[in-house]
mmCIF file of C-alpha atoms (C1' of nucleotides) and ligand atoms in Angstrom:
data_model
loop_
_atom_site.group_PDB
_atom_site.id
_atom_site.type_symbol
_atom_site.label_atom_id
_atom_site.label_comp_id
_atom_site.label_asym_id
_atom_site.label_seq_id
_atom_site.Cartn_x
_atom_site.Cartn_y
_atom_site.Cartn_z
ATOM 1 C CA MET A 1 -8.087 -14.123 -26.766
ATOM 2 C CA SER A 2 -8.354 -10.310 -26.832
ATOM 3 C CA CYS A 3 -9.012 -8.241 -23.708
ATOM 4 C CA THR A 4 -12.480 -7.376 -25.011
ATOM 5 C CA GLU A 5 -13.309 -11.047 -25.515
ATOM 6 C CA THR A 6 -12.078 -11.939 -22.031
ATOM 7 C CA LEU A 7 -14.263 -9.208 -20.534
ATOM 8 C CA ARG A 8 -17.360 -10.159 -22.539
ATOM 9 C CA GLU A 9 -16.928 -13.839 -21.787
ATOM 10 C CA GLN A 10 -17.209 -13.109 -18.055
ATOM 11 C CA GLY A 11 -20.276 -10.904 -18.475
ATOM 12 C CA TYR A 12 -18.411 -7.596 -18.297
ATOM 13 C CA ARG A 13 -18.943 -4.772 -20.811
ATOM 14 C CA MET A 14 -16.446 -2.942 -22.967
ATOM 15 C CA THR A 15 -16.762 0.783 -22.370
ATOM 16 C CA PRO A 16 -14.856 3.757 -23.817
ATOM 17 C CA GLN A 17 -13.226 4.253 -20.406
ATOM 18 C CA ARG A 18 -12.006 0.654 -20.294
ATOM 19 C CA ARG A 19 -10.763 0.909 -23.878
ATOM 20 C CA MET A 20 -8.713 4.008 -22.998
ATOM 21 C CA ILE A 21 -7.269 2.436 -19.850
ATOM 22 C CA LEU A 22 -6.255 -0.734 -21.704
ATOM 23 C CA SER A 23 -4.724 1.306 -24.492
ATOM 24 C CA ALA A 24 -2.683 3.333 -21.987
ATOM 25 C CA ILE A 25 -1.364 0.108 -20.421
ATOM 26 C CA HIS A 26 -0.603 -1.573 -23.757
ATOM 27 C CA GLY A 27 0.961 1.604 -25.128
ATOM 28 C CA SER A 28 3.370 1.999 -22.210
ATOM 29 C CA ASP A 29 6.637 0.106 -22.577
ATOM 30 C CA HIS A 30 7.476 0.451 -18.889
ATOM 31 C CA HIS A 31 5.344 0.042 -15.817
ATOM 32 C CA ILE A 32 2.646 2.657 -15.527
ATOM 33 C CA SER A 33 0.879 3.950 -12.411
ATOM 34 C CA ALA A 34 -2.857 4.560 -11.965
ATOM 35 C CA GLU A 35 -2.171 8.289 -11.748
ATOM 36 C CA GLU A 36 -0.236 8.224 -15.048
ATOM 37 C CA ILE A 37 -3.053 6.343 -16.786
ATOM 38 C CA TYR A 38 -5.528 8.860 -15.425
ATOM 39 C CA GLU A 39 -3.495 11.891 -16.552
ATOM 40 C CA GLN A 40 -3.134 10.472 -20.042
ATOM 41 C CA ILE A 41 -6.905 10.042 -20.382
ATOM 42 C CA HIS A 42 -7.775 13.251 -18.546
ATOM 43 C CA VAL A 43 -6.103 15.443 -21.220
ATOM 44 C CA LYS A 44 -8.592 14.307 -23.869
ATOM 45 C CA TYR A 45 -11.571 13.355 -21.705
ATOM 46 C CA PRO A 46 -11.632 15.413 -18.496
ATOM 47 C CA GLN A 47 -14.990 14.005 -17.398
ATOM 48 C CA VAL A 48 -13.510 10.542 -16.753
ATOM 49 C CA ASN A 49 -13.108 9.974 -13.042
ATOM 50 C CA ILE A 50 -10.058 8.489 -11.339
ATOM 51 C CA SER A 51 -12.208 6.020 -9.419
ATOM 52 C CA THR A 52 -13.046 4.415 -12.758
ATOM 53 C CA VAL A 53 -9.322 3.939 -13.384
ATOM 54 C CA TYR A 54 -8.840 2.248 -10.018
ATOM 55 C CA ARG A 55 -11.936 0.088 -10.449
ATOM 56 C CA THR A 56 -10.906 -0.962 -13.943
ATOM 57 C CA LEU A 57 -7.380 -1.868 -12.832
ATOM 58 C CA GLU A 58 -8.901 -3.977 -10.054
ATOM 59 C CA LEU A 59 -11.018 -5.808 -12.627
ATOM 60 C CA LEU A 60 -8.192 -6.312 -15.124
ATOM 61 C CA LYS A 61 -6.094 -7.794 -12.327
ATOM 62 C CA GLU A 62 -8.881 -10.197 -11.406
ATOM 63 C CA LEU A 63 -9.237 -11.290 -15.026
ATOM 64 C CA GLY A 64 -5.484 -11.865 -15.223
ATOM 65 C CA LEU A 65 -4.988 -9.303 -17.988
ATOM 66 C CA VAL A 66 -2.760 -6.979 -15.983
ATOM 67 C CA THR A 67 -0.207 -7.410 -13.210
ATOM 68 C CA GLU A 68 0.138 -5.053 -10.275
ATOM 69 C CA THR A 69 3.389 -4.554 -8.383
ATOM 70 C CA ASP A 70 4.493 -2.422 -5.490
ATOM 71 C CA LEU A 71 7.849 -1.177 -6.731
ATOM 72 C CA GLY A 72 8.396 0.724 -3.506
ATOM 73 C CA GLY A 73 7.575 4.267 -4.603
ATOM 74 C CA GLY A 74 4.328 4.416 -2.615
ATOM 75 C CA LYS A 75 2.283 3.769 -5.765
ATOM 76 C CA PHE A 76 1.405 0.528 -7.494
ATOM 77 C CA CYS A 77 2.619 -0.055 -11.048
ATOM 78 C CA TYR A 78 0.809 -1.952 -13.762
ATOM 79 C CA HIS A 79 1.638 -3.689 -16.987
ATOM 80 C CA SER A 80 0.039 -6.066 -19.432
ATOM 81 C CA VAL A 81 0.589 -9.773 -18.718
ATOM 82 C CA GLU A 82 1.472 -10.118 -22.390
ATOM 83 C CA LYS A 83 4.786 -8.420 -21.613
ATOM 84 C CA GLY A 84 6.186 -11.668 -20.299
ATOM 85 C CA HIS A 85 6.764 -13.248 -16.956
ATOM 86 C CA HIS A 86 9.444 -11.706 -14.820
ATOM 87 C CA HIS A 87 10.101 -10.385 -11.334
ATOM 88 C CA HIS A 88 11.830 -7.254 -10.108
ATOM 89 C CA LEU A 89 14.892 -6.700 -7.975
ATOM 90 C CA ILE A 90 14.660 -3.273 -6.353
ATOM 91 C CA CYS A 91 17.693 -1.696 -4.708
ATOM 92 C CA ARG A 92 16.857 -0.114 -1.349
ATOM 93 C CA LYS A 93 19.790 2.308 -1.602
ATOM 94 C CA CYS A 94 19.826 3.638 -5.177
ATOM 95 C CA GLY A 95 16.247 2.700 -6.112
ATOM 96 C CA ARG A 96 17.241 1.087 -9.399
ATOM 97 C CA ILE A 97 15.085 -1.761 -10.688
ATOM 98 C CA PHE A 98 16.463 -4.899 -12.334
ATOM 99 C CA GLU A 99 14.581 -7.762 -13.954
ATOM 100 C CA LEU A 100 14.738 -11.209 -12.410
ATOM 101 C CA ASP A 101 14.109 -14.188 -14.631
ATOM 102 C CA GLU A 102 11.016 -16.208 -13.776
ATOM 103 C CA ALA A 103 13.044 -19.440 -13.917
ATOM 104 C CA VAL A 104 14.964 -18.518 -10.740
ATOM 105 C CA LEU A 105 11.863 -18.872 -8.582
ATOM 106 C CA LYS A 106 10.295 -21.818 -10.422
ATOM 107 C CA PRO A 107 11.932 -24.519 -8.237
ATOM 108 C CA VAL A 108 10.571 -22.850 -5.079
ATOM 109 C CA GLU A 109 7.068 -23.044 -6.497
ATOM 110 C CA GLY A 110 7.282 -26.853 -6.540
ATOM 111 C CA THR A 111 8.839 -27.030 -3.072
ATOM 112 C CA ILE A 112 6.041 -24.963 -1.525
ATOM 113 C CA LEU A 113 3.384 -27.012 -3.306
ATOM 114 C CA ARG A 114 4.845 -30.330 -2.126
ATOM 115 C CA LYS A 115 5.645 -29.219 1.418
ATOM 116 C CA TYR A 116 2.539 -27.151 2.227
ATOM 117 C CA GLY A 117 -0.019 -28.128 -0.438
ATOM 118 C CA PHE A 118 -0.138 -24.406 -1.173
ATOM 119 C CA ARG A 119 0.056 -23.267 -4.807
ATOM 120 C CA PRO A 120 1.929 -19.949 -4.727
ATOM 121 C CA ASP A 121 1.430 -17.302 -7.391
ATOM 122 C CA LEU A 122 5.016 -16.403 -8.198
ATOM 123 C CA SER A 123 4.284 -14.639 -11.451
ATOM 124 C CA HIS A 124 5.299 -11.078 -10.694
ATOM 125 C CA LEU A 125 7.207 -10.457 -7.489
ATOM 126 C CA ALA A 126 9.059 -7.413 -6.185
ATOM 127 C CA VAL A 127 12.155 -8.390 -4.230
ATOM 128 C CA PHE A 128 13.960 -5.688 -2.277
ATOM 129 C CA GLY A 129 17.651 -5.679 -1.403
ATOM 130 C CA ASN A 130 20.986 -4.185 -2.451
ATOM 131 C CA CYS A 131 22.447 -4.117 -5.954
ATOM 132 C CA VAL A 132 26.040 -4.843 -7.058
ATOM 133 C CA GLU A 133 27.028 -1.160 -7.069
ATOM 134 C CA CYS A 134 25.566 -0.389 -3.677
ATOM 135 C CA ARG A 135 27.115 -3.425 -2.023
ATOM 136 C CA LYS A 136 30.655 -2.200 -2.776
ATOM 137 C CA MET B 1 21.088 -5.534 22.492
ATOM 138 C CA SER B 2 17.804 -4.020 23.696
ATOM 139 C CA CYS B 3 15.628 -1.794 21.527
ATOM 140 C CA THR B 4 16.517 1.203 23.696
ATOM 141 C CA GLU B 5 20.229 0.540 23.272
ATOM 142 C CA THR B 6 19.864 0.187 19.487
ATOM 143 C CA LEU B 7 18.017 3.499 19.341
ATOM 144 C CA ARG B 8 20.508 5.322 21.543
ATOM 145 C CA GLU B 9 23.466 3.899 19.683
ATOM 146 C CA GLN B 10 22.223 5.518 16.454
ATOM 147 C CA GLY B 11 21.581 8.886 18.110
ATOM 148 C CA TYR B 12 17.841 8.418 18.536
ATOM 149 C CA ARG B 13 16.021 9.106 21.784
ATOM 150 C CA MET B 14 13.790 6.872 23.858
ATOM 151 C CA THR B 15 10.470 8.609 24.454
ATOM 152 C CA PRO B 16 7.324 7.498 26.310
ATOM 153 C CA GLN B 17 5.555 7.226 22.922
ATOM 154 C CA ARG B 18 8.260 4.927 21.539
ATOM 155 C CA ARG B 19 8.206 2.857 24.713
ATOM 156 C CA MET B 20 4.439 2.350 24.379
ATOM 157 C CA ILE B 21 4.649 1.456 20.696
ATOM 158 C CA LEU B 22 7.422 -1.083 21.306
ATOM 159 C CA SER B 23 5.524 -2.581 24.200
ATOM 160 C CA ALA B 24 2.400 -2.962 22.042
ATOM 161 C CA ILE B 25 4.432 -4.776 19.372
ATOM 162 C CA HIS B 26 6.273 -7.009 21.841
ATOM 163 C CA GLY B 27 3.063 -7.719 23.740
ATOM 164 C CA SER B 28 1.185 -8.898 20.674
ATOM 165 C CA ASP B 29 1.617 -12.569 19.829
ATOM 166 C CA HIS B 30 0.275 -12.098 16.296
ATOM 167 C CA HIS B 31 0.896 -9.432 13.724
ATOM 168 C CA ILE B 32 -0.404 -6.032 14.750
ATOM 169 C CA SER B 33 -1.435 -3.091 12.567
ATOM 170 C CA ALA B 34 -0.556 0.579 13.072
ATOM 171 C CA GLU B 35 -4.214 1.300 13.824
ATOM 172 C CA GLU B 36 -4.299 -1.408 16.501
ATOM 173 C CA ILE B 37 -1.144 -0.072 18.138
ATOM 174 C CA TYR B 38 -2.643 3.420 18.105
ATOM 175 C CA GLU B 39 -5.964 2.289 19.612
ATOM 176 C CA GLN B 40 -4.180 0.452 22.414
ATOM 177 C CA ILE B 41 -2.193 3.572 23.348
ATOM 178 C CA HIS B 42 -5.066 5.987 22.743
ATOM 179 C CA VAL B 43 -7.192 4.464 25.550
ATOM 180 C CA LYS B 44 -4.655 5.509 28.184
ATOM 181 C CA TYR B 45 -2.996 8.482 26.475
ATOM 182 C CA PRO B 46 -5.423 10.202 24.087
ATOM 183 C CA GLN B 47 -3.016 13.033 23.316
ATOM 184 C CA VAL B 48 -0.646 10.703 21.418
ATOM 185 C CA ASN B 49 -1.014 11.273 17.684
ATOM 186 C CA ILE B 50 -1.260 8.539 15.053
ATOM 187 C CA SER B 51 1.454 10.183 12.960
ATOM 188 C CA THR B 52 3.868 9.385 15.780
ATOM 189 C CA VAL B 53 2.890 5.722 15.496
ATOM 190 C CA TYR B 54 3.557 5.710 11.752
ATOM 191 C CA ARG B 55 6.835 7.590 12.142
ATOM 192 C CA THR B 56 8.030 5.277 14.897
ATOM 193 C CA LEU B 57 7.177 2.157 12.893
ATOM 194 C CA GLU B 58 9.153 3.612 9.978
ATOM 195 C CA LEU B 59 12.140 4.119 12.261
ATOM 196 C CA LEU B 60 11.923 0.693 13.899
ATOM 197 C CA LYS B 61 11.848 -0.867 10.427
ATOM 198 C CA GLU B 62 14.952 1.070 9.413
ATOM 199 C CA LEU B 63 16.776 -0.045 12.549
ATOM 200 C CA GLY B 64 15.814 -3.644 11.809
ATOM 201 C CA LEU B 65 13.853 -4.029 15.049
ATOM 202 C CA VAL B 66 10.474 -4.638 13.428
ATOM 203 C CA THR B 67 9.282 -6.256 10.188
ATOM 204 C CA GLU B 68 6.480 -4.889 8.068
ATOM 205 C CA THR B 69 4.343 -7.045 5.800
ATOM 206 C CA ASP B 70 1.429 -6.437 3.492
ATOM 207 C CA LEU B 71 -0.799 -9.371 4.380
ATOM 208 C CA GLY B 72 -3.354 -8.278 1.813
ATOM 209 C CA GLY B 73 -5.969 -6.668 4.057
ATOM 210 C CA GLY B 74 -5.176 -3.140 2.882
ATOM 211 C CA LYS B 75 -3.150 -2.474 6.023
ATOM 212 C CA PHE B 76 0.428 -3.294 6.856
ATOM 213 C CA CYS B 77 1.166 -5.612 9.752
ATOM 214 C CA TYR B 78 4.115 -5.445 12.104
ATOM 215 C CA HIS B 79 5.957 -7.719 14.441
ATOM 216 C CA SER B 80 9.188 -7.827 16.357
ATOM 217 C CA VAL B 81 12.131 -9.380 14.494
ATOM 218 C CA GLU B 82 12.805 -11.369 17.658
ATOM 219 C CA LYS B 83 9.815 -13.522 16.768
ATOM 220 C CA GLY B 84 11.911 -15.478 14.312
ATOM 221 C CA HIS B 85 12.449 -15.538 10.625
ATOM 222 C CA HIS B 86 9.559 -16.766 8.533
ATOM 223 C CA HIS B 87 7.439 -15.889 5.536
ATOM 224 C CA HIS B 88 3.705 -15.992 4.986
ATOM 225 C CA LEU B 89 1.540 -17.912 2.550
ATOM 226 C CA ILE B 90 -1.740 -16.083 2.085
ATOM 227 C CA CYS B 91 -4.702 -17.759 0.415
ATOM 228 C CA ARG B 92 -6.434 -15.493 -2.106
ATOM 229 C CA LYS B 93 -9.728 -17.348 -1.731
ATOM 230 C CA CYS B 94 -10.217 -17.972 1.990
ATOM 231 C CA GLY B 95 -7.750 -15.382 3.294
ATOM 232 C CA ARG B 96 -6.091 -17.787 5.713
ATOM 233 C CA ILE B 97 -2.430 -17.219 6.516
ATOM 234 C CA PHE B 98 0.145 -20.009 6.839
ATOM 235 C CA GLU B 99 3.782 -19.788 7.886
ATOM 236 C CA LEU B 100 6.494 -20.627 5.392
ATOM 237 C CA ASP B 101 9.854 -21.738 6.729
ATOM 238 C CA GLU B 102 12.753 -19.400 5.936
ATOM 239 C CA ALA B 103 14.847 -22.357 4.710
ATOM 240 C CA VAL B 104 12.623 -22.817 1.648
ATOM 241 C CA LEU B 105 13.778 -19.524 0.129
ATOM 242 C CA LYS B 106 17.402 -19.672 1.290
ATOM 243 C CA PRO B 107 18.723 -21.404 -1.876
ATOM 244 C CA VAL B 108 17.140 -18.701 -4.068
ATOM 245 C CA GLU B 109 19.004 -16.034 -2.119
ATOM 246 C CA GLY B 110 22.330 -17.537 -3.232
ATOM 247 C CA THR B 111 21.189 -17.960 -6.831
ATOM 248 C CA ILE B 112 20.158 -14.306 -7.121
ATOM 249 C CA LEU B 113 23.412 -13.157 -5.524
ATOM 250 C CA ARG B 114 25.549 -15.247 -7.892
ATOM 251 C CA LYS B 115 23.544 -14.544 -11.038
ATOM 252 C CA TYR B 116 22.813 -10.822 -10.566
ATOM 253 C CA GLY B 117 25.240 -9.657 -7.878
ATOM 254 C CA PHE B 118 22.094 -8.501 -6.060
ATOM 255 C CA ARG B 119 21.692 -9.339 -2.365
ATOM 256 C CA PRO B 120 17.973 -9.873 -1.847
ATOM 257 C CA ASP B 121 16.338 -9.308 1.516
ATOM 258 C CA LEU B 122 14.249 -12.441 1.837
ATOM 259 C CA SER B 123 13.608 -12.163 5.540
ATOM 260 C CA HIS B 124 9.851 -11.634 5.679
ATOM 261 C CA LEU B 125 7.917 -12.190 2.490
ATOM 262 C CA ALA B 126 4.182 -12.428 1.816
ATOM 263 C CA VAL B 127 3.421 -14.954 -0.901
ATOM 264 C CA PHE B 128 -0.108 -15.063 -2.305
ATOM 265 C CA GLY B 129 -1.761 -18.117 -3.830
ATOM 266 C CA ASN B 130 -4.249 -20.886 -3.075
ATOM 267 C CA CYS B 131 -4.235 -23.182 -0.053
ATOM 268 C CA VAL B 132 -4.807 -26.960 0.058
ATOM 269 C CA GLU B 133 -8.487 -26.611 0.958
ATOM 270 C CA CYS B 134 -9.248 -24.025 -1.707
ATOM 271 C CA ARG B 135 -7.491 -25.961 -4.467
ATOM 272 C CA LYS B 136 -9.887 -28.940 -4.077
ATOM 273 C "C1'" DA C 1 -34.493 0.800 -34.628
ATOM 274 C "C1'" DG C 2 -36.425 0.882 -29.734
ATOM 275 C "C1'" DG C 3 -37.170 -0.967 -25.189
ATOM 276 C "C1'" DC C 4 -35.295 -3.216 -21.208
ATOM 277 C "C1'" DT C 5 -32.109 -5.175 -17.897
ATOM 278 C "C1'" DT C 6 -28.367 -4.465 -15.283
ATOM 279 C "C1'" DA C 7 -23.238 -3.459 -15.462
ATOM 280 C "C1'" DT C 8 -20.766 0.717 -15.191
ATOM 281 C "C1'" DT C 9 -19.887 5.405 -14.254
ATOM 282 C "C1'" DG C 10 -19.163 10.010 -11.793
ATOM 283 C "C1'" DC C 11 -19.508 11.941 -7.609
ATOM 284 C "C1'" DA C 12 -18.720 12.764 -2.854
ATOM 285 C "C1'" DA C 13 -17.270 11.117 1.373
ATOM 286 C "C1'" DC C 14 -14.341 8.181 3.257
ATOM 287 C "C1'" DT C 15 -9.592 5.322 4.975
ATOM 288 C "C1'" DA C 16 -4.524 4.433 5.537
ATOM 289 C "C1'" DG C 17 -0.566 6.674 5.502
ATOM 290 C "C1'" DT C 18 2.740 10.990 4.739
ATOM 291 C "C1'" DT C 19 4.825 15.482 5.404
ATOM 292 C "C1'" DG C 20 6.161 20.481 6.825
ATOM 293 C "C1'" DC C 21 6.317 23.185 10.677
ATOM 294 C "C1'" DA C 22 6.378 25.257 15.163
ATOM 295 C "C1'" DA C 23 6.284 23.743 20.031
ATOM 296 C "C1'" DT C 24 8.186 20.450 23.195
ATOM 297 C "C1'" DA C 25 11.252 17.560 25.710
ATOM 298 C "C1'" DA C 26 15.445 13.919 25.729
ATOM 299 C "C1'" DG C 27 19.567 13.748 27.548
ATOM 300 C "C1'" DC C 28 24.306 15.771 27.285
ATOM 301 C "C1'" DC C 29 27.419 18.992 29.473
ATOM 302 C "C1'" DT C 30 28.446 22.163 33.185
ATOM 303 C "C1'" DA D 1 20.097 20.702 39.456
ATOM 304 C "C1'" DG D 2 19.829 23.939 35.305
ATOM 305 C "C1'" DG D 3 20.857 25.324 30.650
ATOM 306 C "C1'" DC D 4 21.327 24.095 25.883
ATOM 307 C "C1'" DT D 5 21.143 21.583 21.565
ATOM 308 C "C1'" DT D 6 18.497 19.268 18.589
ATOM 309 C "C1'" DA D 7 15.560 14.965 18.026
ATOM 310 C "C1'" DT D 8 10.775 14.283 18.512
ATOM 311 C "C1'" DT D 9 6.044 15.375 18.830
ATOM 312 C "C1'" DG D 10 1.160 17.026 17.730
ATOM 313 C "C1'" DC D 11 -1.228 19.250 14.435
ATOM 314 C "C1'" DA D 12 -3.199 20.245 10.072
ATOM 315 C "C1'" DA D 13 -3.148 19.621 5.352
ATOM 316 C "C1'" DC D 14 -2.078 16.559 2.143
ATOM 317 C "C1'" DT D 15 -1.800 11.846 -1.221
ATOM 318 C "C1'" DA D 16 -3.197 7.204 -3.006
ATOM 319 C "C1'" DG D 17 -6.806 4.419 -3.071
ATOM 320 C "C1'" DT D 18 -11.828 2.721 -1.746
ATOM 321 C "C1'" DT D 19 -16.835 2.600 -1.451
ATOM 322 C "C1'" DG D 20 -22.100 3.521 -1.537
ATOM 323 C "C1'" DC D 21 -25.345 5.448 -4.394
ATOM 324 C "C1'" DA D 22 -28.112 7.424 -7.980
ATOM 325 C "C1'" DA D 23 -27.673 8.399 -12.956
ATOM 326 C "C1'" DT D 24 -26.148 6.512 -17.247
ATOM 327 C "C1'" DA D 25 -25.323 3.493 -21.056
ATOM 328 C "C1'" DA D 26 -23.837 -1.471 -23.031
ATOM 329 C "C1'" DG D 27 -25.683 -4.661 -25.518
ATOM 330 C "C1'" DC D 28 -29.378 -8.285 -25.592
ATOM 331 C "C1'" DC D 29 -33.956 -9.313 -27.289
ATOM 332 C "C1'" DT D 30 -37.952 -8.029 -29.987
HETATM 333 MN MN1 MN E 1 7.045 -6.141 -14.228
HETATM 334 MN MN1 MN E 2 5.435 -12.589 10.074
HETATM 335 ZN ZN1 ZN E 3 21.702 0.100 -5.809
HETATM 336 ZN ZN1 ZN E 4 -7.730 -21.002 1.185
#
DNA sequence: AGGCTTATTGCAACTAGTTGCAATAAGCCT
DNA sequence: AGGCTTATTGCAACTAGTTGCAATAAGCCT
C-alpha cells in the first residue's frame, strides 16, 4: 500500500507539503533530520513552515511509515520503513554508526513477551557503546 | 568511592550547587527530571541557575554516577547508578513503566561484541511497546 | 463545477536543553 | 590565614521541537 493510500485510509489528507516531505525522506539514502527536510523544501517553497514538517513526521511515525531514531547528535533522524529493519550501533568516542542486524535482538523480544507479557517494539533501536577501533 | 571523591579524583570541584543536585537525586526514590531537581533547589536558593543543573547532570553522567533515560515524556529522567542495574519497559498506550531485569539483555551484549567487535552499553535502556493490559 | 465539512496549515508564543563569556569561588601552595 | 590558578557559575542568547488558534484548502457530495 502506498503512503497516500495509508493516509487516506485513516481519514488523513494528502497535501503538497506532505508529498514534499515524503519525497525528501524517500529520496534520501541515509537518515535525514527534520531540519534537512525543511531546508530541502524551503529552497523551492519558502512559505512552508517548519512546524508542518514536525507535525507531518509525527503523523508518519504514528502510521508506521517512517522510523525516528535518536542517533546522539541532539537531533532525531528519520527514514522510510521500507528501507528494511535494522538497528544502529553508535560509538560514543568516534561517533561512527554501524548497522546491527534485526535478528540479533529477535530472541530478546520473545523472552520479554513470555516473562513480562510486554510486547516490545524492537524495530529500530540506537545502541550506544564503543567500536572495535576505539576499544584498542 | 563517594561522589565527592570521584569528582575530586578527576580534577573536578565539589560546590554547594553540585552537593544540592546530588542530594536531590539520591533523595528521590523514583526517577527525577532536571526541572524537578531545579525546582527543589530553587525554593531554598533562588539564585541557582538551571543551566548549572543541566551542566552538572551532564558531568555526573560522564563520570558514571548518574544514568539518564528518555522515558518518553519529552523530558529526560535521572537516577543514581547505585540504585541498581535495570531497564524500563514503557507502554505506548497507557504510559505505564515496568522494570526489566538486566539479565534479559546480557546475552545480547556478548553476541554484539563477538559479531561486531562493538561493546554495547546496555546498562539502562528504555524499551517501548505494549503492556499485558493494553494488548488485550 | 460549486458548496460544505473539517483536516491541515502558517504563525506566534512557548518548552527543554545548550553554549560563550565574564565574574566568582574551590582548594592548592606558601 | 592569604594569594593564586583555574574550574565553575549565572546570565543572556541561542537551538530543536511543540502547541493553540484562526485562516485555508482537501476532497466528498450534490
Ligand atoms: Mn536506521
Ligand atoms: Mn531506571
Ligand atoms: Zn569508535
Ligand atoms: Zn499499557
